[in-house]
XYZ file of C-alpha atoms in Angstrom:
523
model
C -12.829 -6.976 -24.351
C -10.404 -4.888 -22.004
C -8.701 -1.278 -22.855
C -6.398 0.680 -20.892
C -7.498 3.745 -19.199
C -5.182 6.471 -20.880
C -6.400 10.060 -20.596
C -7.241 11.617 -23.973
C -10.638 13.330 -22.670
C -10.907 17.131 -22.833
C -10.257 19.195 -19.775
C -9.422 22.652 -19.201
C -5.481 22.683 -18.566
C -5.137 24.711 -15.651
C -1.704 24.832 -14.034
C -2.739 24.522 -10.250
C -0.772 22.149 -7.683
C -1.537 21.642 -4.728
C -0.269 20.864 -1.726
C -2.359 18.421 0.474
C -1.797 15.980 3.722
C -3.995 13.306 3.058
C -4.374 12.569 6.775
C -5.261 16.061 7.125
C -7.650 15.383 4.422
C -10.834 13.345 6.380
C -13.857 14.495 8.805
C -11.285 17.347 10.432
C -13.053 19.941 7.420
C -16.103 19.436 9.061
C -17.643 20.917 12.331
C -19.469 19.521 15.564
C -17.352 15.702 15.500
C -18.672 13.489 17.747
C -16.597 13.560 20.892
C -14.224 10.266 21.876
C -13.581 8.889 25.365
C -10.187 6.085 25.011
C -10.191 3.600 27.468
C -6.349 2.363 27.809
C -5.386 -0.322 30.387
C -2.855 1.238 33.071
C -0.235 -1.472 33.005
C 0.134 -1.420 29.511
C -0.698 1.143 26.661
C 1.157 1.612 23.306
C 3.067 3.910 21.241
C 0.698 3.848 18.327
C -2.536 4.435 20.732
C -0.772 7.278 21.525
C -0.252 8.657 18.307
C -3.703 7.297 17.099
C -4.991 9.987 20.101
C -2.522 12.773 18.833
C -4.296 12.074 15.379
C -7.749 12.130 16.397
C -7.014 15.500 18.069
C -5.635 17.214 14.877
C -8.525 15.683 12.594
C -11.043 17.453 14.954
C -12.091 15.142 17.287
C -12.791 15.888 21.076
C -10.737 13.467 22.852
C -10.416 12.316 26.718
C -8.767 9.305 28.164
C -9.410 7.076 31.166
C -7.960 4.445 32.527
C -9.827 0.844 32.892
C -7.844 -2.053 34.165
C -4.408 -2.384 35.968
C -3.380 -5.990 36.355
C -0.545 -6.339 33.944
C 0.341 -8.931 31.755
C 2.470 -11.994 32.049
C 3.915 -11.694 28.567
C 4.872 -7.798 29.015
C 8.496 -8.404 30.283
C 9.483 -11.133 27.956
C 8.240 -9.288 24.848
C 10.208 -5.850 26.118
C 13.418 -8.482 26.570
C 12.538 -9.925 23.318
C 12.114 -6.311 21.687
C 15.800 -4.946 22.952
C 16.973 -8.168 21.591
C 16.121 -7.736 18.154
C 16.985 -3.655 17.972
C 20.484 -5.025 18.143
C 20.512 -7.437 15.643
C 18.079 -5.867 13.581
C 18.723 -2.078 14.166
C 15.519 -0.188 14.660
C 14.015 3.350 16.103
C 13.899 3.197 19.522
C 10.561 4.623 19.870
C 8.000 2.814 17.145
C 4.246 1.340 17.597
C 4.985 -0.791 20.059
C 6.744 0.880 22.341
C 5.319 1.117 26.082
C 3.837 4.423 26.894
C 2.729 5.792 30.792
C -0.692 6.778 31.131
C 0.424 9.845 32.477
C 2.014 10.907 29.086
C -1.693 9.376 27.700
C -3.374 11.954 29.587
C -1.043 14.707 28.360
C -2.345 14.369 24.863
C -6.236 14.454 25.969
C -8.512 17.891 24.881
C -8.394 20.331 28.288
C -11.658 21.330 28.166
C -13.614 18.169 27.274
C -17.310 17.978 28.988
C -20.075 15.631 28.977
C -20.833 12.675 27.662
C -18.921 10.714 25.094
C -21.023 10.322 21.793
C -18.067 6.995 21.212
C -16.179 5.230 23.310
C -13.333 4.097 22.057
C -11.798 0.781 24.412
C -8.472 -0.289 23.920
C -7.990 -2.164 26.760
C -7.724 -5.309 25.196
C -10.540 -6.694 27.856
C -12.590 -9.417 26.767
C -14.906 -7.929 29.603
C -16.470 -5.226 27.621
C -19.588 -2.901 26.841
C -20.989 -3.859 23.728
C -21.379 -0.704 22.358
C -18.006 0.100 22.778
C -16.128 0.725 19.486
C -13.394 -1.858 19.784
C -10.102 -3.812 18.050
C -9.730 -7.002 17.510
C -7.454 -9.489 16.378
C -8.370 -13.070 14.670
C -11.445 -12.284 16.582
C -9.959 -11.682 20.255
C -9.877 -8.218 22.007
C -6.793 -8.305 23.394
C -3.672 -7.454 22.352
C -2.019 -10.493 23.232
C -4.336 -12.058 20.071
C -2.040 -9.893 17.657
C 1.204 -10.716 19.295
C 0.091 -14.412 19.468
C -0.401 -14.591 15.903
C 2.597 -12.980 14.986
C 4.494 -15.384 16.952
C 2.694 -18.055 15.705
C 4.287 -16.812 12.104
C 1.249 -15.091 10.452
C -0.646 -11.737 10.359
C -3.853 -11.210 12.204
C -6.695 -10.271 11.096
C -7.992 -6.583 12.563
C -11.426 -6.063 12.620
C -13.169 -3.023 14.308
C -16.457 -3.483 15.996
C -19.355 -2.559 17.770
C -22.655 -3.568 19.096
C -21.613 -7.066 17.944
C -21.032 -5.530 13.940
C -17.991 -5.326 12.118
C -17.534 -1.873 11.148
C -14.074 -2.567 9.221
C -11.269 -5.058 8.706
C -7.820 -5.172 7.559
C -4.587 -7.462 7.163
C -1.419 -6.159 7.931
C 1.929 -7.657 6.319
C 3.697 -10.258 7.945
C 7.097 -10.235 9.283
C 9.606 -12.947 10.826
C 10.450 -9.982 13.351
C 8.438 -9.449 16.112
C 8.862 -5.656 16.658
C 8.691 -5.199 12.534
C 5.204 -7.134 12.534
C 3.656 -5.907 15.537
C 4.567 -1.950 14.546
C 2.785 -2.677 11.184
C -0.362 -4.716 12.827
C -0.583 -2.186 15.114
C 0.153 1.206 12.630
C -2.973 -0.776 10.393
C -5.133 -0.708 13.599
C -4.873 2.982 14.324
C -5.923 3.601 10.519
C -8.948 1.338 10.425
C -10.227 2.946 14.124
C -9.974 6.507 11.510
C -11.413 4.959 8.904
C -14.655 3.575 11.659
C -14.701 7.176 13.268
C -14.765 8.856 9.832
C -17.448 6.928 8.894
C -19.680 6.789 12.087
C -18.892 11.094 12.142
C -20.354 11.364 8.092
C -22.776 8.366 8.019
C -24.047 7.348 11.987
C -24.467 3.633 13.016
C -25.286 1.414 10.416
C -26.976 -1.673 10.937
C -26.402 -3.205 7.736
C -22.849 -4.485 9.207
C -22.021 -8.340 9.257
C -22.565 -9.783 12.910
C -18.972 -11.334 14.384
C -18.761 -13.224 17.393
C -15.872 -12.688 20.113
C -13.545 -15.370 20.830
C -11.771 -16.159 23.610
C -7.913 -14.879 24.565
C -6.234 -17.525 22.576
C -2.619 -19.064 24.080
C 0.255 -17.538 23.467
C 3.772 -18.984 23.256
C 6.691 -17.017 25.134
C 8.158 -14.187 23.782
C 11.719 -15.385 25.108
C 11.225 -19.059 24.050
C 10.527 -17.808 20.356
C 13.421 -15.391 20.235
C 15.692 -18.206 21.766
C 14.206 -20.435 18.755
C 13.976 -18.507 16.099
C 17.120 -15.955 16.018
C 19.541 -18.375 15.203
C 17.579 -19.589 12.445
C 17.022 -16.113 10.901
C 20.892 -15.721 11.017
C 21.551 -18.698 9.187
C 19.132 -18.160 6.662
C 20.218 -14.639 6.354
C 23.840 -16.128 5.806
C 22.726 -18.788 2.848
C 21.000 -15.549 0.998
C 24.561 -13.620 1.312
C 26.419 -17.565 0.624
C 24.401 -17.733 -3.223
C 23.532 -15.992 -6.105
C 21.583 -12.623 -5.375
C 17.835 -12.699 -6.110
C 17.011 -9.673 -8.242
C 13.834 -8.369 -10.309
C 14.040 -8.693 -14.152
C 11.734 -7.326 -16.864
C 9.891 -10.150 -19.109
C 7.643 -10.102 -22.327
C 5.476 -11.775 -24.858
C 3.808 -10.798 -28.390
C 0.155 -11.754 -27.275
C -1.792 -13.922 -29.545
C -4.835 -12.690 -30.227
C -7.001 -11.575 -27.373
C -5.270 -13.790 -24.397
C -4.179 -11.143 -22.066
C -3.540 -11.642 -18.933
C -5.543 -9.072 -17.190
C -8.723 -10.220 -19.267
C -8.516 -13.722 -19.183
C -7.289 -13.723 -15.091
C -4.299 -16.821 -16.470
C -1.194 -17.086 -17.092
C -0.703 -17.781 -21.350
C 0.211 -21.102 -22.035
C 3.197 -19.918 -23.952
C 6.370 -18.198 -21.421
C 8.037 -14.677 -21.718
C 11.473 -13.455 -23.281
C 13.552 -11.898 -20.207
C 15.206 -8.694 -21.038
C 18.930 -9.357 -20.375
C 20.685 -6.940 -17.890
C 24.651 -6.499 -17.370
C 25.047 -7.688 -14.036
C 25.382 -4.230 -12.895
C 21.790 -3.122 -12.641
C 18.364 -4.511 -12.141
C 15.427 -3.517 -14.442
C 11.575 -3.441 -12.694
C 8.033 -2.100 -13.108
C 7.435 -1.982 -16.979
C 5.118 0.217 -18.657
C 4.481 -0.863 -21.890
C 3.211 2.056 -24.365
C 2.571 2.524 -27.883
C 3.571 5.621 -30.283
C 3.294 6.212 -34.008
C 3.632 2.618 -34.279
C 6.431 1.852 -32.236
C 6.475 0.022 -28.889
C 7.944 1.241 -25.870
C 8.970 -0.063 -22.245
C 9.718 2.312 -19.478
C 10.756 1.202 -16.306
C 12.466 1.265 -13.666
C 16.653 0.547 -13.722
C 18.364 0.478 -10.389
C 22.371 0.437 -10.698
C 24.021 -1.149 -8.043
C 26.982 1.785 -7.681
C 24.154 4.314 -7.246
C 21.139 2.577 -4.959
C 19.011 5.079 -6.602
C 16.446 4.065 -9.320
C 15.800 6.225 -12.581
C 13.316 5.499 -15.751
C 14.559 4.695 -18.291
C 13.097 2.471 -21.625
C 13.751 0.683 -24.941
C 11.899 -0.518 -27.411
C 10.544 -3.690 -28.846
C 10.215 -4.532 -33.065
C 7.356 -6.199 -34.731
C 9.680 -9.268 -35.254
C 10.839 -9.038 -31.159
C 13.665 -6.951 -31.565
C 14.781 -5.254 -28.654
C 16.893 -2.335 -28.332
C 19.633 -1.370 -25.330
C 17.803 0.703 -22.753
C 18.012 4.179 -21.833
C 18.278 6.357 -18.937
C 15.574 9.073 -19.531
C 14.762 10.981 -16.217
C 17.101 11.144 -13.032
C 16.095 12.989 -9.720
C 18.043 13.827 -6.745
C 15.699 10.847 -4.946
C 14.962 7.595 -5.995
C 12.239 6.994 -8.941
C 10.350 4.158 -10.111
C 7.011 2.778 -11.306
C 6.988 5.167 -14.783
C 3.043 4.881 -15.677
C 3.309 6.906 -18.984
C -0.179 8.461 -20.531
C -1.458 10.761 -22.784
C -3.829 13.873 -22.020
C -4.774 16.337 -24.229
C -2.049 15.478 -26.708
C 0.455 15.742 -24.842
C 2.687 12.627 -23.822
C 3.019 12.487 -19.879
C 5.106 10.590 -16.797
C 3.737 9.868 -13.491
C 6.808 8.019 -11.548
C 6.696 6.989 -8.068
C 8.656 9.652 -6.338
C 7.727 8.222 -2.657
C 11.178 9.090 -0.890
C 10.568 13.181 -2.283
C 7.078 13.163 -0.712
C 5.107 14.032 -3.397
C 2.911 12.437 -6.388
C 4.714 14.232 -9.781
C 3.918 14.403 -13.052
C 6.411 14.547 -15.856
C 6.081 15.917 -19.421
C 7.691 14.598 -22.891
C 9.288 18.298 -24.328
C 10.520 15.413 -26.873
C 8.495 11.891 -26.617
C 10.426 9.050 -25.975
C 14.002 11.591 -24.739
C 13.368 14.787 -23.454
C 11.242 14.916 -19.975
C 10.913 17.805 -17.989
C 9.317 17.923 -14.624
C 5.725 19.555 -14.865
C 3.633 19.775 -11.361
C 3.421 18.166 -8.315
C -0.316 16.460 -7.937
C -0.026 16.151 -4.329
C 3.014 16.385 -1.577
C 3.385 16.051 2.268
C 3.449 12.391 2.285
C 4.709 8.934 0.536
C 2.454 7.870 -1.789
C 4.090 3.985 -3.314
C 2.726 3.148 -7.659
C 0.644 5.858 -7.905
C -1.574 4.867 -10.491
C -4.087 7.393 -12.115
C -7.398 6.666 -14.228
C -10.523 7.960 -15.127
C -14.467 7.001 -13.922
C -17.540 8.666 -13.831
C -16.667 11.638 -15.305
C -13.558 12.177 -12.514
C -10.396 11.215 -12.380
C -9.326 8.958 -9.653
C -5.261 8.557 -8.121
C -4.648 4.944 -6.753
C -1.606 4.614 -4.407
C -0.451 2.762 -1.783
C 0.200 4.750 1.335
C 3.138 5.253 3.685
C 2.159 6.253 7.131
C 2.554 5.994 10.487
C 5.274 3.597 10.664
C 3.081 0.928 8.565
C 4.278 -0.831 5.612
C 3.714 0.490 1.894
C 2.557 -3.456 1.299
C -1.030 -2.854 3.017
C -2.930 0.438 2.674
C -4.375 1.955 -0.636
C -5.494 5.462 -0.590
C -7.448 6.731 -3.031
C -7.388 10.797 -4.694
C -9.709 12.237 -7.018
C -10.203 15.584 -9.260
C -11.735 16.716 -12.248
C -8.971 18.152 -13.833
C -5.169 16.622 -14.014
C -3.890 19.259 -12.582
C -6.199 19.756 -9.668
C -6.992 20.358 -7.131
C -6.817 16.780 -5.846
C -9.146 15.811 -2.921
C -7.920 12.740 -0.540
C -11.164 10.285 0.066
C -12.490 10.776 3.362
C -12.270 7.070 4.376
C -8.371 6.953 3.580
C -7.078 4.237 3.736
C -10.121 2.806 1.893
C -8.112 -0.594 2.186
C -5.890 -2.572 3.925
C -4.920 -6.173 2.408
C -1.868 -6.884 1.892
C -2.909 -9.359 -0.569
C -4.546 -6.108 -2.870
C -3.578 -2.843 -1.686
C -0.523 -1.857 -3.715
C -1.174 -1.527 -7.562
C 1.305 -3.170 -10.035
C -0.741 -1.385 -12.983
C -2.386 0.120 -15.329
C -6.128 0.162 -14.747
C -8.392 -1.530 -17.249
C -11.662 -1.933 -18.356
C -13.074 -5.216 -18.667
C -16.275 -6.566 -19.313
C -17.763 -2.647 -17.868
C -16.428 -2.864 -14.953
C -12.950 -1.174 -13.970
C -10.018 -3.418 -13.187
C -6.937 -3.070 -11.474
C -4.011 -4.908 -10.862
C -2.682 -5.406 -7.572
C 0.074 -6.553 -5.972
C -0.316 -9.665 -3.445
C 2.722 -9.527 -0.841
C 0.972 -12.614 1.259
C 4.200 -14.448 1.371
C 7.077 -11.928 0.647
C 7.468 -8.334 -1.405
C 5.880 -8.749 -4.624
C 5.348 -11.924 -4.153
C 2.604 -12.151 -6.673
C -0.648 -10.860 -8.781
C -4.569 -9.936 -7.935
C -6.980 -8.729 -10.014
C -9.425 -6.734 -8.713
C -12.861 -6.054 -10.066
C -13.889 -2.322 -8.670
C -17.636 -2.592 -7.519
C -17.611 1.046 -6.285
C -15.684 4.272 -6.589
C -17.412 7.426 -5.613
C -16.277 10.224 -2.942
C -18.390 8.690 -0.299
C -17.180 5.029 -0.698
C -14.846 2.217 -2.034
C -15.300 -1.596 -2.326
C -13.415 -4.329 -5.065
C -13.577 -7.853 -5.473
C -10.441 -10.173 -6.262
C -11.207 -11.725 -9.608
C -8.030 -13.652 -9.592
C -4.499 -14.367 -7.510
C -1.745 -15.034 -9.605
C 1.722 -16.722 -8.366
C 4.735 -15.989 -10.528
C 4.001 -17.730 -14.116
C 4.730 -21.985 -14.459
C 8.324 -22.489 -15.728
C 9.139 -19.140 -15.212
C 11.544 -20.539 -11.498
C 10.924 -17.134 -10.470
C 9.682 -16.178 -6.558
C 7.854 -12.822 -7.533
C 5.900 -10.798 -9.888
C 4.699 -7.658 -9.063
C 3.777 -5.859 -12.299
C 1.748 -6.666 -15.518
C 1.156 -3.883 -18.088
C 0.130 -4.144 -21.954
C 0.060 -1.445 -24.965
C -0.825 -3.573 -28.734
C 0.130 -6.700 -28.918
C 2.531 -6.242 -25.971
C 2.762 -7.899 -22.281
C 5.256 -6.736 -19.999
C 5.788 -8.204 -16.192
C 8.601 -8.331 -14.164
C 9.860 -11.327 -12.198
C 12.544 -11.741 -8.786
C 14.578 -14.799 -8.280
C 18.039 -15.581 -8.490
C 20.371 -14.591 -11.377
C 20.163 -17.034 -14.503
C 17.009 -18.477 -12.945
C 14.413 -17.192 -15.731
């Protein structure tokens, strides 16, 4: 049997926000960090190695660089060609990730007074040629960078893994992108996070030699970057031109009376029966449902997007016994765009937590008059974009699940985790933020549940595009000191349903609510 996670426990309602950076959140509290010597190659360092230093100084970390290696590499002036080429078609920042940085600027961002030995050293030069106990990156197994670009131009994602002494200390996958300077920002952006996540842990925890061994391949082969942009750009542009040529794809809200006990989320299937779409006007889109039940009524709050405004806003409507539903309704508007309305109750009081990523902050609002009447109660966190914040309760402590935006990586791939023991705070960031990166789990599309004693979560898998589909995710741990899950199940968009995406699945009674993307009239 499964329930969801709503908070009715007693807690002392203190009215305290606070204000918290969760970057500035990790092993920068404590004192005496071990000290880091980077080892970047001459010819050819990055943007985001540079930042990754800039962030290693402000969590606390002595830092000094050195340079190991000058040749340069073969693919470097294709790949800069390639780069230019797609900031005009594509627009772009003209500094990002993988932007080519001097060693001299490097050097600039090192600590002045740094003396002694290293207690980690830290090689990014991409060598293949390397001491073993260095602490380094890899992609699909290979050390150099060319691995990551290879794979990206080979159309897929690499794998990042961090290691040392021959362990794997970490791993991640990035999203994927058909644009080389999109995908290798995010690969790279993921890589500076799980080399914070390694150093966080070696700083609280030491070497570990219960890590899984990995061999290092070879530098793999690597196609042109000026072949595939030659290849590939006019295909993008004529693909790009069908999508404007036919119907616009769009997310639309879906739902079922269950029967019985068959809910999704417990039984890790689609039902054999379909859902009832909820019908729009052509002038909006309707996403992330939240299904939620009061004095015997059933409620849907989600998220509607007009068209004329590009801004979401919650709104919700309501669903009879006999499957009834009534016109929706715009319930809270902000000067910034909202979505993702997880709706609880605490202390018996009715409450709002929407995604309010483009404000900066994590909010919570309160029903003055449940289902019409919201007013704007505290800000849980602020200083950075949090994506579907999600909010439950285990062991006695309540526990904020959101994907994170930083760094210039995608909201697809990271999940950061929050805890307290009161709503309203103060809320702690986990020291091993981001305690994932999968872009086939990271982001929730949920409430959490229990199931079978174990907490469950669902996730949203964006393998093959945004939302592209489900996981469910069995929790093993959550504690302050560490995270790991399982995926249960991966669900594609339900059979018959002609539909490309799903990226949220919520129940309240005997209702199921998802939401589904694909062309108008196609579900």
């Amino acid at each position: 049997m499964w329930s969801s996670l709503f908070l009715n426990e007693a807690a002392q309602e203190a009215q305290q926000i606070t204000s918290l950076n969760w970057r500035a959140a990790g092993p920068s509290a404590s004192k005496g960090l071990p000290k880091i010597e980077v080892l970047l190659r001459a010819t050819a360092s990055w943007q985001w190695q540079a930042d990754l230093i800039g962030h290693l100084r402000s969590d606390g970390y002595p830092v000094s660089v050195v340079a190991s290696g000058t040749e340069a590499r073969s693919w470097q002036t294709g790949l800069s060609l390639l780069m230019a080429l797609e900031r005009l078609v594509y627009g772009g920042a003209a500094i990002h990730p993988a932007t080519a940085v001097s060693l001299a600027a490097m050097h600039q961002l090192a600590t002045a007074d740094f003396s002694g030995p290293a207690d980690f050293v830290l090689d990014l030069t991409g060598s293949a040629i390397s001491d073993s106990k260095n602490i380094r990156v890899l992609y699909d197994g290979c050390p150099c960078d060319s691995a990551a670009l290879a794979a990206v131009l080979n159309g897929h994602a690499p794998v990042i893994s961090v290691v040392c002494e021959g362990r794997e200390l970490a791993h991640g996958l990035p999203v994927h992108s058909e644009i080389v300077t999109r995908a290798l920002d995010w690969t790279f952006a993921r890589s500076a996070s799980l080399i914070r996540h390694v150093l966080a842990d070696l700083a609280r925890n030491g070497r570990q030699d219960n890590k899984p061994s990995m061999a290092v391949r070879d530098e793999v082969a690597m196609r042109s970057p000026l072949a595939f942009g030659a290849e590939t750009l006019a295909v993008k542009v004529a693909r790009a031109l069908t999508r404007l040529s036919k119907s616009p794809e769009l997310w639309r809200i879906a739902w079922r009376l269950m029967d019985g006990d068959d809910a999704v989320a417990a039984n890790l299937r689609w039902p054999a029966g379909g859902y009832i779409p909820f019908r729009d006007d052509g002038k909006r889109f309707f996403a992330d449902p939240f299904a939620f039940e009061h004095e015997g009524v059933s409620y849907v709050f989600c998220e509607e997007f007009p068209y004329a405004t590009q801004k979401g806003v919650i709104s919700f409507f309501t669903i009879s016994p006999d499957g009834v539903v009534s016109a929706p309704r715009v319930v809270i508007e902000a000067g910034y765009h909202l979505s993702y309305p997880m709706v609880f109750r605490h202390q018996g009081a009715i409450y709002l937590m929407p995604e309010t990523a483009d404000a900066k902050t994590i909010e919570i609002w309160r029903a003055e008059r449940f289902p019409d009447i919201w007013i704007k109660h505290a800000e849980l966190l602020s200083g950075f974009g949090a994506c579907d914040a999600t909010l439950t309760k285990h062991d006695g402590r309540l526990w904020l699940f959101a994907a994170l935006l930083d760094d210039s990586g995608s909201s697809m791939d990271a999940l950061g985790l929050f805890h307290a023991e009161d709503l309203f705070g103060p809320w702690r960031a986990h020291p091993l933020n981001p305690v994932l990166i999968d872009v086939t789990s990271a982001r929730p599309g949920g409430f959490m549940l229990q199931c079978g004693g174990k907490l469950r979560r669902i996730a949203q898998d964006s393998t093959q595009r945004y939302g592209g589909g489900l996981s469910i995710c069995d929790v093993e741990r959550l504690d302050p000191e560490g995270y790991n899950e399982t995926i249960a199940a991966r669900l594609p968009p339900p059979p018959r349903s002609n539909a490309s995406g799903v990226h949220t699945l919520n129940t309240a009674g005997r209702i199921e609510v998802i939401d589904l993307f694909g062309p108008r009239g196609a579900f």
